[in-house]
Coordinates of C-alpha atoms and ligand atoms in Angstrom, one line a residue:
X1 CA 0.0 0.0 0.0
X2 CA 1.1 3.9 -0.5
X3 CA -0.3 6.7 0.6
X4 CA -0.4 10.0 -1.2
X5 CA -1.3 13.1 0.9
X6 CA -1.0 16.9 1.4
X7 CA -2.1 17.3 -2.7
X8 CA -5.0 18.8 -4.7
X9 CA -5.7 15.9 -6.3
X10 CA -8.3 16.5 -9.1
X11 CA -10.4 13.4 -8.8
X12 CA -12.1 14.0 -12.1
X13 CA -15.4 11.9 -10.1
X14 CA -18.9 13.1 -10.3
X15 CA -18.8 16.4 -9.2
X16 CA -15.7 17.1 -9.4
X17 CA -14.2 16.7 -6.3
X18 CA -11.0 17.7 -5.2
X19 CA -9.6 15.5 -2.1
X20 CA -6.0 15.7 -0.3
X21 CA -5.4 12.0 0.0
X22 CA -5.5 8.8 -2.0
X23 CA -4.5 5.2 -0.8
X24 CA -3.3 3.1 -3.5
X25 CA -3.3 -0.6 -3.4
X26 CA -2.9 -3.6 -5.8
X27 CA -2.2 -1.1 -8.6
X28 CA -5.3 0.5 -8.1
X29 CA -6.8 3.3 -6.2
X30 CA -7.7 2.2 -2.6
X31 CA -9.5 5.5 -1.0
X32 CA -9.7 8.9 -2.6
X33 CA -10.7 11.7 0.1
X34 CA -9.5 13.3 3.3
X35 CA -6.1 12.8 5.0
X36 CA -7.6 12.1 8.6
X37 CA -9.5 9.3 7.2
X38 CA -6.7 7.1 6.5
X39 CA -5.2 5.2 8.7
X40 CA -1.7 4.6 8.3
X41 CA 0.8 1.9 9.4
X42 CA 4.4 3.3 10.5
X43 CA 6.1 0.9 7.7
X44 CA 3.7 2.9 4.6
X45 CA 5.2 4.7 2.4
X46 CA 4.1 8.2 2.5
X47 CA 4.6 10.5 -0.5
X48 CA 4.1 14.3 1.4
X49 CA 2.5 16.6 -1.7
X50 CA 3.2 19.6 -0.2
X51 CA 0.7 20.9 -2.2
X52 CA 1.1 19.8 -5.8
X53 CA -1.3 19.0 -7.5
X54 CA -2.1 15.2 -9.2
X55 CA -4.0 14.5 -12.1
X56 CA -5.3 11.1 -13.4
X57 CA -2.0 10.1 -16.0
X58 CA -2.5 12.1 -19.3
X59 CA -3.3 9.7 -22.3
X60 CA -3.1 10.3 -26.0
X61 CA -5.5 9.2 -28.1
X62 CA -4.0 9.2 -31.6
X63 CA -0.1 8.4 -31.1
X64 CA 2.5 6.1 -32.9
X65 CA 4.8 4.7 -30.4
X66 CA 6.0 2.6 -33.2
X67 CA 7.3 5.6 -35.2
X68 CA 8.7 7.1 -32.2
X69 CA 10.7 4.2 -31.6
X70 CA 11.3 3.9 -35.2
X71 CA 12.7 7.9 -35.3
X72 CA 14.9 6.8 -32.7
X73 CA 17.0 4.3 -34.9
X74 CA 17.0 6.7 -37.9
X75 CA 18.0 10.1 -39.7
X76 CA 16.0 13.2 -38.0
X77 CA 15.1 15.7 -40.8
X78 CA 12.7 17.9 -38.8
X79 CA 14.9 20.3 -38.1
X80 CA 16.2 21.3 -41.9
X81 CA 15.1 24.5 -42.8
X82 CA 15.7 24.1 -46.4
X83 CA 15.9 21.0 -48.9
X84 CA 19.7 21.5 -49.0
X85 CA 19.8 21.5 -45.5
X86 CA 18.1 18.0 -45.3
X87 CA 20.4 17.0 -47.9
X88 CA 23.3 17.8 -46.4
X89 CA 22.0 15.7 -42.9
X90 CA 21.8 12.6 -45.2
X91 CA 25.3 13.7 -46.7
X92 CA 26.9 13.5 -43.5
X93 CA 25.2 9.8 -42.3
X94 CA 25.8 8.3 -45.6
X95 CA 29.6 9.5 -45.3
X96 CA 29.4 7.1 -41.8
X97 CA 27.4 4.3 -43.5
X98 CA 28.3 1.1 -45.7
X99 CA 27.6 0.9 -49.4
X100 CA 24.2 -0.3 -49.9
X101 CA 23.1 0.1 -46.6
X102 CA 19.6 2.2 -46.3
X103 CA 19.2 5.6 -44.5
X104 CA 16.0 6.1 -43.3
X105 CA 14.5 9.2 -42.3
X106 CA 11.7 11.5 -40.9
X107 CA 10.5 15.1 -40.0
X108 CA 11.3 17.2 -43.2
X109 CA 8.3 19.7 -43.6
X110 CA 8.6 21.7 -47.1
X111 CA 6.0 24.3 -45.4
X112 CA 8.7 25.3 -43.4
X113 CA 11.1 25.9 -46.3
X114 CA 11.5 28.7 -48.5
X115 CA 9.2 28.4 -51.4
X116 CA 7.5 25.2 -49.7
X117 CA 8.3 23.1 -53.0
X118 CA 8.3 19.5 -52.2
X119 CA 12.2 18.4 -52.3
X120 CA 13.2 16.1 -55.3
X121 CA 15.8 13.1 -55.6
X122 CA 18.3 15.0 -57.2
X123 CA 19.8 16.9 -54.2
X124 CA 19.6 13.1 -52.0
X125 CA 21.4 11.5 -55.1
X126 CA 24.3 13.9 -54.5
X127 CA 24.1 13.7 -51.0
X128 CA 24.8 9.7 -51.0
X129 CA 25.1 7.8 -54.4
X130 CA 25.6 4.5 -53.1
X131 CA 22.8 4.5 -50.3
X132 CA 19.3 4.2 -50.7
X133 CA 17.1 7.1 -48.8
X134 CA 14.1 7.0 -47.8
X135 CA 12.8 9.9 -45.7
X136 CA 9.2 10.0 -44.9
X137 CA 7.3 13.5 -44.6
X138 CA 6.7 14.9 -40.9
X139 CA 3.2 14.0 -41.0
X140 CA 3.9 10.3 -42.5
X141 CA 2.0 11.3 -45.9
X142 CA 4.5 11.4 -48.0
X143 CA 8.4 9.5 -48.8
X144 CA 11.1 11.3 -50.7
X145 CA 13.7 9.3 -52.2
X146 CA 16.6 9.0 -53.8
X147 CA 17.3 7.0 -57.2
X148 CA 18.8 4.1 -55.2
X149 CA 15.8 3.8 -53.3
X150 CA 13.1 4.1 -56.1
X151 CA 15.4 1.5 -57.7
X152 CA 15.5 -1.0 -55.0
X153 CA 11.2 -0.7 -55.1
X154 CA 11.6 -1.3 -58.9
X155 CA 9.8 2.1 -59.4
X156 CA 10.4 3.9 -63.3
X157 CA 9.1 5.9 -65.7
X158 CA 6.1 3.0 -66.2
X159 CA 5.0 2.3 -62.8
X160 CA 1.1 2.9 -62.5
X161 CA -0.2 4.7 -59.6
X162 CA -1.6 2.6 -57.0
X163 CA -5.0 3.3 -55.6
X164 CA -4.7 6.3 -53.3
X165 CA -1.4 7.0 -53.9
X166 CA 1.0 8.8 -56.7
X167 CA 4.4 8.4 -57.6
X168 CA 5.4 12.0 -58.3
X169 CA 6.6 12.3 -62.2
X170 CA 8.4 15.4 -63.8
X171 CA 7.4 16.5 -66.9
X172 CA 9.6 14.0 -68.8
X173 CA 7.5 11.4 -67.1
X174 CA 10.2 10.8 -65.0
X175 CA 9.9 9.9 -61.0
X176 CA 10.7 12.7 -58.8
X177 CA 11.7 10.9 -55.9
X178 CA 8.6 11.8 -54.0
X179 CA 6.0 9.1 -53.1
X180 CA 2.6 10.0 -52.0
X181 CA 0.5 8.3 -49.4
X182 CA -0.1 4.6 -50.9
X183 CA 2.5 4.7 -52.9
X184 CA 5.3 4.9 -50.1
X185 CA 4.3 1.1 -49.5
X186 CA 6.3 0.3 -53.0
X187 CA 9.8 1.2 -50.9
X188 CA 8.3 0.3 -47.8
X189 CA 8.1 -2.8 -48.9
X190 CA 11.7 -3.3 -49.7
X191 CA 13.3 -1.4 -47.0
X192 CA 14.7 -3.6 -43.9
X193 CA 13.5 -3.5 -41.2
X194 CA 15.9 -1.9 -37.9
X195 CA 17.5 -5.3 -35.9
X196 CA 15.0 -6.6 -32.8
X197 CA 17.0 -5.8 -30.2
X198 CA 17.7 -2.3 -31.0
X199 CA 14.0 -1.7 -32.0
X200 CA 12.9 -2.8 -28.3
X201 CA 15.5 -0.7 -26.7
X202 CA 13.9 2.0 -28.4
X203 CA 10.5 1.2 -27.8
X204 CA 11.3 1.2 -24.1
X205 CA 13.5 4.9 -24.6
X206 CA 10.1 5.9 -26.3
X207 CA 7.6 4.9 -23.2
X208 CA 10.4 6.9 -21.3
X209 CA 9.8 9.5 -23.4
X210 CA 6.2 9.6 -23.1
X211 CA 6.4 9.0 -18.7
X212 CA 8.7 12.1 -18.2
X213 CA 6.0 14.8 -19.7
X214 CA 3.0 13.4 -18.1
X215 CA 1.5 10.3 -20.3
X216 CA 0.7 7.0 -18.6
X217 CA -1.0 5.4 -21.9
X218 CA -1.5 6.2 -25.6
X219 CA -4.0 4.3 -27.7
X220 CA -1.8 3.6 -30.8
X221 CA -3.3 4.1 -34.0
X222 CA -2.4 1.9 -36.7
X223 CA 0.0 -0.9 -34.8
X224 CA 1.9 -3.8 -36.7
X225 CA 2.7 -7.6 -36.0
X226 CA 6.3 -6.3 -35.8
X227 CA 5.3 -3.7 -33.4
X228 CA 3.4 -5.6 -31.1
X229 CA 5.9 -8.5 -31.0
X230 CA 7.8 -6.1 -29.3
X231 CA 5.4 -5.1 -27.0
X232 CA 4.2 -8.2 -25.9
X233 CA 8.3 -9.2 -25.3
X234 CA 8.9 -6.2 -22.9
X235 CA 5.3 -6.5 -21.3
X236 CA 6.4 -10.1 -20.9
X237 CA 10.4 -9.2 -19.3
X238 CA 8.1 -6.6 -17.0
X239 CA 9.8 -3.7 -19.2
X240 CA 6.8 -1.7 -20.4
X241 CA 5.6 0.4 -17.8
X242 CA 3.4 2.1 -19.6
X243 CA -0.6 1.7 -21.5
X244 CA -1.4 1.0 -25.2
X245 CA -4.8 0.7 -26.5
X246 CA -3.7 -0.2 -30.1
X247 CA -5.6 -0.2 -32.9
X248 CA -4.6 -3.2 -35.8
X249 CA -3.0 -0.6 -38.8
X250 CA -5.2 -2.0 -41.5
X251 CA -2.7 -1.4 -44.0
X252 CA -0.9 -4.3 -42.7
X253 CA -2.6 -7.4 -44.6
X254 CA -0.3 -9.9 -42.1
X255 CA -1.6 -8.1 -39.2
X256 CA -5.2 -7.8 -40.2
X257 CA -5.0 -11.8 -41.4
X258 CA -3.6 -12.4 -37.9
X259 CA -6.0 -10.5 -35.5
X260 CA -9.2 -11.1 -37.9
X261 CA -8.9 -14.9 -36.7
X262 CA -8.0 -14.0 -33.1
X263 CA -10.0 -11.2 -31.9
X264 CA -9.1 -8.4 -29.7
X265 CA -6.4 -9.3 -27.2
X266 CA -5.6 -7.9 -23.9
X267 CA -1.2 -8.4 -23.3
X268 CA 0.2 -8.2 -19.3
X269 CA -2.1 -6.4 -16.8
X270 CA -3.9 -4.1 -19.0
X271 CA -0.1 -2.4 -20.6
X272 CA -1.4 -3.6 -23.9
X273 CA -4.9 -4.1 -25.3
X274 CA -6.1 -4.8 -28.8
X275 CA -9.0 -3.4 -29.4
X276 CA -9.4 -1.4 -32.4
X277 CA -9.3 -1.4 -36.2
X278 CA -7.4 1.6 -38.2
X279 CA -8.0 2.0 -41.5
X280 CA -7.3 5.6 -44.0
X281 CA -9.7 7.0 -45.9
X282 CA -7.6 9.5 -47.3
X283 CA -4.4 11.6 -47.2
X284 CA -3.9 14.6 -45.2
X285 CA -3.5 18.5 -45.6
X286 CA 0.2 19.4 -46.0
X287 CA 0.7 16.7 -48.8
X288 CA -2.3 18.2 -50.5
X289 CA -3.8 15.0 -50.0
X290 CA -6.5 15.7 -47.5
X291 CA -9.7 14.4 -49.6
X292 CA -11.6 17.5 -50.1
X293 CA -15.7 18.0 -51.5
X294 CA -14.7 21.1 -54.0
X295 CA -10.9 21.8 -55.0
X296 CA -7.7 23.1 -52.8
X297 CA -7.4 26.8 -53.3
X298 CA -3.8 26.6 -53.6
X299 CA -4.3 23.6 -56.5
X300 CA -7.8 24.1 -58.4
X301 CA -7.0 20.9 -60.1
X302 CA -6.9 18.8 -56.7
X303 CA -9.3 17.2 -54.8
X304 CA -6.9 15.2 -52.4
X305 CA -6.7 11.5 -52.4
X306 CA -9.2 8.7 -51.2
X307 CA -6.9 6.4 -50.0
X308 CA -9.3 3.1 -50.3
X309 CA -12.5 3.0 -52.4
X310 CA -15.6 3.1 -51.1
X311 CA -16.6 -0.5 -51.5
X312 CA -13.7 -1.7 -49.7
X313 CA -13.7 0.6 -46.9
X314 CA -16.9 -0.4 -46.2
X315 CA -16.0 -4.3 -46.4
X316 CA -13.5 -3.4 -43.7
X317 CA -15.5 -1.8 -41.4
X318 CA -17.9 -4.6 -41.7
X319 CA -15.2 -7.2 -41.3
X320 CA -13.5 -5.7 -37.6
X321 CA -17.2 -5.0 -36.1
X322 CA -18.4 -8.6 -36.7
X323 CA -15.1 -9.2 -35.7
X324 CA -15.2 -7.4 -32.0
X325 CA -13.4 -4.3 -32.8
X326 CA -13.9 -0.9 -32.6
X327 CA -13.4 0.8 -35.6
X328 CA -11.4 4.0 -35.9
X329 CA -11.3 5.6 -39.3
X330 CA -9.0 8.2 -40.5
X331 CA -10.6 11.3 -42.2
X332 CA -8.8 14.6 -42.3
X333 CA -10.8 16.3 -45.3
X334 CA -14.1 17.1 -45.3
X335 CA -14.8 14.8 -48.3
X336 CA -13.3 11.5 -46.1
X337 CA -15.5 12.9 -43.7
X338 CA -18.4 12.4 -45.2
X339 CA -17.6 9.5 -47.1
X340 CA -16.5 8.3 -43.2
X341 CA -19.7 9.0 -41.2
X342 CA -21.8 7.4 -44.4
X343 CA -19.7 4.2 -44.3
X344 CA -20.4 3.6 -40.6
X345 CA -23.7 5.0 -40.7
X346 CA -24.4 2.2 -42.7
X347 CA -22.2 -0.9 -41.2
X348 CA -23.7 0.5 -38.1
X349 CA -27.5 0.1 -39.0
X350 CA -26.8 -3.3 -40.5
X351 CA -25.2 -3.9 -37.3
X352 CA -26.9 -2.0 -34.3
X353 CA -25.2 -3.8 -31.1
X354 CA -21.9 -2.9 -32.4
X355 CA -22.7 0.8 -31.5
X356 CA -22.5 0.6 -28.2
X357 CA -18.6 0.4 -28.4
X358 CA -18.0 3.6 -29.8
X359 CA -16.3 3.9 -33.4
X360 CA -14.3 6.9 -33.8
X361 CA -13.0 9.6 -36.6
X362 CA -9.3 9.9 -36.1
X363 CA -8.7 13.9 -36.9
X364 CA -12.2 14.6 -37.9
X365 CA -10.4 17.8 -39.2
X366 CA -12.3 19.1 -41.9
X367 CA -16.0 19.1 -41.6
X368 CA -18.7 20.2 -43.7
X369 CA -21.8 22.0 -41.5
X370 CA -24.1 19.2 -42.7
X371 CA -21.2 16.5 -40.9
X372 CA -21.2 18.2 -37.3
X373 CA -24.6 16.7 -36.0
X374 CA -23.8 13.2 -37.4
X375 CA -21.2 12.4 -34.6
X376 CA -23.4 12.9 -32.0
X377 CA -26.2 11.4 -33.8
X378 CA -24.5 8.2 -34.8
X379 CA -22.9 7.1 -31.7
X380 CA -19.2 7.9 -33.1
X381 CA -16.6 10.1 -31.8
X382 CA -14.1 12.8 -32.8
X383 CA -10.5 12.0 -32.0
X384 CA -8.8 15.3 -32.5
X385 CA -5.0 16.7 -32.3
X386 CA -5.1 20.5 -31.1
X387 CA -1.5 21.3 -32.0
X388 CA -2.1 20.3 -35.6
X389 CA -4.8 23.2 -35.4
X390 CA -1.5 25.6 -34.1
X391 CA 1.0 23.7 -36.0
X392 CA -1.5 24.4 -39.7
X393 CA -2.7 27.8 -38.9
X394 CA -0.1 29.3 -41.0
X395 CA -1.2 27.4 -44.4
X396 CA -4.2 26.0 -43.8
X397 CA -6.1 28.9 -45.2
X398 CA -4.0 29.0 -48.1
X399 CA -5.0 25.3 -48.8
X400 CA -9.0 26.1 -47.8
X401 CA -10.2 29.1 -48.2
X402 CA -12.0 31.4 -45.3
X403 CA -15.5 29.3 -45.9
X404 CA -14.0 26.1 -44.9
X405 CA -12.0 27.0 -42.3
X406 CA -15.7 27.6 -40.6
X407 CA -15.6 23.4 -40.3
X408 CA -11.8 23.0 -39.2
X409 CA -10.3 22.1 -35.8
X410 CA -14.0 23.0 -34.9
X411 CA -14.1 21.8 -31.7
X412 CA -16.5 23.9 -29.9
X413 CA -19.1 23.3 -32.4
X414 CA -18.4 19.7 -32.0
X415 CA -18.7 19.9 -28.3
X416 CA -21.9 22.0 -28.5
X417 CA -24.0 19.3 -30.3
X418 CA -23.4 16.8 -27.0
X419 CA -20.3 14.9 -27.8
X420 CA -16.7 15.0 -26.1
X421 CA -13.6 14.6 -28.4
X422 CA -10.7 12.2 -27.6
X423 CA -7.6 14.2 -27.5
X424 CA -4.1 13.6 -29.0
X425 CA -1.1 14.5 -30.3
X426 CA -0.2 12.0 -33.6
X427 CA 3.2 11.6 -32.3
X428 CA 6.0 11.7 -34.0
X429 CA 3.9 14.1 -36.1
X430 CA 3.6 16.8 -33.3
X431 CA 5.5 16.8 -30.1
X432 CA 4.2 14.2 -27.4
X433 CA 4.2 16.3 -24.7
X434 CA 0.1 16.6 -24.0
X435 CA 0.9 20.1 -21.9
X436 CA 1.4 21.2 -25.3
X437 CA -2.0 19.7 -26.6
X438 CA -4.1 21.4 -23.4
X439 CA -2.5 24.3 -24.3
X440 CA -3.2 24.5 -27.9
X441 CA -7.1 23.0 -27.2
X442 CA -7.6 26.0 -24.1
X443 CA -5.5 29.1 -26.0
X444 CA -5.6 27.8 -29.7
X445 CA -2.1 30.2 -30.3
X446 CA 1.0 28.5 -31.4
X447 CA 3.3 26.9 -28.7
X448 CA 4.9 31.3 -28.7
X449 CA 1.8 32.3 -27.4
X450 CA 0.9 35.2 -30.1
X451 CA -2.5 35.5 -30.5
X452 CA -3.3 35.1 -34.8
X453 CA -7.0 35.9 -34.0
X454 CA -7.6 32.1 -35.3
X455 CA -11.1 31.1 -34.3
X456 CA -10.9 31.6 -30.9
X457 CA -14.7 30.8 -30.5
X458 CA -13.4 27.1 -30.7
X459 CA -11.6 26.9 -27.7
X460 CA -12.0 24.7 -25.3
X461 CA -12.2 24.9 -21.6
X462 CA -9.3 24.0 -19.3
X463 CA -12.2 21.3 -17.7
X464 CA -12.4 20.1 -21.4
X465 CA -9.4 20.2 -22.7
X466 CA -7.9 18.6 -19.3
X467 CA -10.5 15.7 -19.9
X468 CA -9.8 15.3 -23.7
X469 CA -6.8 13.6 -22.3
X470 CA -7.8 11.6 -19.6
X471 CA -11.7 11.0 -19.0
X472 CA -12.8 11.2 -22.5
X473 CA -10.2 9.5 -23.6
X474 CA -11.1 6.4 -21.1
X475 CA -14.7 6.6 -23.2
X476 CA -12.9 6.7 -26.4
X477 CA -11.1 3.4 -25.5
X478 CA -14.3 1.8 -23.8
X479 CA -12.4 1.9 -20.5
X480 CA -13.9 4.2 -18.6
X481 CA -14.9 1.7 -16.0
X482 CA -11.0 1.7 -15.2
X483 CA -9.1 4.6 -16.2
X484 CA -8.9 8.2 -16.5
X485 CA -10.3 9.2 -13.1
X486 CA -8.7 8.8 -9.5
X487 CA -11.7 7.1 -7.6
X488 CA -12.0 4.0 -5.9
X489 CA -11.5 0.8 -8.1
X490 CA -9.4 2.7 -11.0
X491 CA -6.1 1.9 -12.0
X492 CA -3.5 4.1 -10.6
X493 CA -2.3 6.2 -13.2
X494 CA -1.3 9.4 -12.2
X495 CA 0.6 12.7 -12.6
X496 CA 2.0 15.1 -9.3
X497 CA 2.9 18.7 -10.9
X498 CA 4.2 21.0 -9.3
X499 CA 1.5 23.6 -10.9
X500 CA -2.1 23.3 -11.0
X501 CA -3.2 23.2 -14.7
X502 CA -6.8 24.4 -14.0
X503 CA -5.7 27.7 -11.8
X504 CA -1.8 28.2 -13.3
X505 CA -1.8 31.4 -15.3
X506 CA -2.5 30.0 -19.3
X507 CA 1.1 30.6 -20.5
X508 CA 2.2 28.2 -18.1
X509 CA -0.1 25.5 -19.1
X510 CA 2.5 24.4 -21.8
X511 CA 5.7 24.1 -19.6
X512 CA 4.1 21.9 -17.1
X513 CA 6.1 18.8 -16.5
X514 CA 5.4 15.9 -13.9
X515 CA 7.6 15.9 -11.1
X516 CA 6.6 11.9 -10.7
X517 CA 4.8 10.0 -12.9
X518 CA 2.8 6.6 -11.4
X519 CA 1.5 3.8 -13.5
X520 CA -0.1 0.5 -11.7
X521 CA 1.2 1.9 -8.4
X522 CA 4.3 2.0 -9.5
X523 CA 6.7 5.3 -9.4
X524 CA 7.9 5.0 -13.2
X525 CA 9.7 8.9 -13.3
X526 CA 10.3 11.1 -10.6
X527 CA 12.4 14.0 -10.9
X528 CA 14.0 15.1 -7.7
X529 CA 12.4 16.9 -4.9
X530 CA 9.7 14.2 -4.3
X531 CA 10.6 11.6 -1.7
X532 CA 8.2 8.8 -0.2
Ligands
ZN601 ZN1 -1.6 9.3 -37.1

């Protein structure tokens, strides 16, 4: 048994109640209230508050722990600030690399470039002839290669688009290097995958990661066989402290084969639980492949990219509810949208018991007027990122228009028809830090704090945004019976800050950090000054 006391510990119960003291036992919580009502034997171990302040432990609801293991073993292009910039990273790794061998990559962002041209295999082929390069855009949408690469996934002047995706040509008809959505599966395909010991070494750096600014969980959206091997290892050597409610990536036809005759799957004491069913609809925004209903301003001949037709997407979705699963569909532009609700309007009313667990729109970022109502109507809910509202702001007007900006990030409207929203971060895309996603969801300014006047009727409260990562999120994982709240009979997965995230002054909402971090009872990061 421990004991914490001395705190304001936001309960998140009925009501709302704020108590000083909460006994934890077994992994979960024991007694939630008042100090004198505990009784405690000499040998307990006490933590003294002092005064901080606990939360239950923050969870994201849209994250890739694989990638963010994955970024760990490879080249980090997010902080070029031109193409030649990126270039010249690769130059320098290949100069340290073998012949042959593959440098993989992430982050690059042409947005953030001068003239936000999308980057082309000539300046990779000079920055390492005799390696294949494969570095994939910062929000995962897009690959840019080299020649060695394209050549290793047999890709010429003749290879055919695949559905959903394009290989980029020049006007000669010649590849560009740059792969779009679907089409990144061609070099996928061929490129090796990192060595099993260093991938679970960086699975577990990841979860430490993820502990030191405040998450306890994640629900993982779009999880492999390779993936969850690893998982399951470290779950089993006791080395994943940490909560993953992972969705099977339906992109993966081994890992759909494999889970479609098994069923969802709960691995260890609740650190890993199969649940859900990703699929894509389409592509997103800063790839221009965001499925839209009427053109992209910024390219009148574009209407983005379903990524799966209609037919099949609708196959799927029937497949994982029969199946058990949730479903959780992918659908940034207001088309996918659309075509998103319809699909499960429809497996849902040829399958009404499946409602009750809760399908879900991962980004829901782009609605038409006529789409808001149809969450709440149809039982499904929004799982939304607030810092790719701050992180877009910039450009997403150039890419929409004023009118359609009305239905983006629109997160009060969404909330005003009776719904909550599952909160997230898409890690590695944005930052994991979900300080950073509270802040973004209450101020909705950039992570600098200037005010761009961007909608700020869509803000969310701090009591909203503060549940969009814990409570809701519980809902949006069908585990509210369990997590996300600190009251008798929930797991005990918690955050003590030394700030108060309801009261702190807003600027300050961003640089909170958890001074200890608990998961299952268990003290998994603590940074100094708090002693049992
Ligand atoms: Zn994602």
């Amino acid at each position: 048994m421990t004991v914490l006391a001395n705190g304001r510990i936001h309960t998140l119960g009925p009501g709302d109640p704020v108590v000083d003291a909460l006994v934890v036992r077994e992994g979960r919580i024991a007694f939630a209230g008042r100090r004198g009502d505990v009784n405690v034997a000499a040998s307990e171990p006490v933590f003294d508050l002092a005064g901080k302040t606990v939360l239950p432990g923050l969870v994201d609801a849209h994250a890739h722990l694989l990638y963010l293991a994955q970024a760990r073993l490879r080249l980090d292009v997010g902080r070029a600030r031109s193409e030649g910039e990126a270039a010249g990273i690769v130059a320098a790794a290949a100069a340290r690399a073998s012949a042959g061998e593959w440098l993989g990559g992430r982050g690059w962002d042409q947005n953030l470039w001068p003239g936000r041209q999308f980057p082309s295999r000539d300046s990779l082929d000079r920055a390492a002839p005799r390696n294949p390069v494969a570095l994939v855009r910062v929000d995962g949408h897009a690959t840019w290669c080299n020649g060695a690469a394209l050549h290793a996934a047999g890709i010429d002047r003749d290879t055919v688009d695949p559905t959903g995706g394009i290989v980029v040509k020049d006007a000669r008809g010649e590849p560009t290097g740059l792969l779009v959505d679907t089409a990144q599966r061609l070099v996928q395909r061929v490129e090796p995958p990192p060595p099993v010991e260093r991938f679970d070494r960086a699975v577990r750096e990841a979860i430490a990661e993820c502990l030191a600014v405040g998450l306890t969980g994640i629900h993982e959206m779009g999880a492999t066989l390779f993936a969850l091997g690893a998982y399951r290892r470290l779950v089993e050597r006791g080395q994943f402290p940490f909560r993953n409610y992972a969705a099977v990536a339906g992109r993966s036809e081994e890992t759909w084969d494999y889970y479609k005759d098994r069923g969802p799957e709960v691995i260890g004491d609740g650190q890993v639980t199969v649940g859900a069913f990703k699929l894509l609809s389409d592509g997103a925004l800063g790839s221009r492949g965001a499925a839209l209903h009427s053109p992209y301003c910024d390219d009148p001949e574009n209407r983005g990219l379903l990524l799966i037709p209609e037919e099949e997407l609708g196959r799927l979705t029937g497949e994982a509810l029969d199946r058990g699963f949730q479903v959780c569909i992918h659908a940034i532009g207001d088309r996918a949208n659309t075509l998103t609700l319809d699909t499960l309007e429809r497996a849902l009313a040829a399958r009404p018991a499946a409602r009750a667990r809760r399908h879900r729109v991962e980004h829901a970022q782009i609605l038409a007027g006529s789409d808001i109502p149809r969450f709440r109507a149809l039982g499904v809910l929004p799982s939304m990122q607030p810092t790719h509202c701050t992180s877009d702001m910039d450009w997403a007007v150039e890419r929409l228009g004023p009118e359609r900006l009305a239905g983006a990030y629109a997160w009060r409207s969404l909330l005003d028809t009776g719904v909550i929203i599952a909160g997230g971060s898409d890690f590695p895309v944005e930052n994991p830090n979900p300080f950073h996603g509270i802040y973004a969801a209450v101020a909705r300014r950039p992570l600098t704090g200037e005010d761009r006047g961007w909608q700020p009727e869509q803000r969310m409260t701090r009591e909203e945004a503060v549940r969009a990562f814990t409570a809701w999120n519980a809902v949006a994982s069908n585990q509210e019976a369990d997590q996300g709240r600190l009251l008798p009979g929930y797991r005990a997965d918690l955050i003590v800050c030394a700030e108060d995230v309801f009261t702190c002054p807003e600027e300050r909402i961003r640089d909170i950090a958890p001074v200890m971090t608990m998961v299952g009872g268990v003290v998994v990061h603590r940074r100094g000054e708090i002693e049992p």
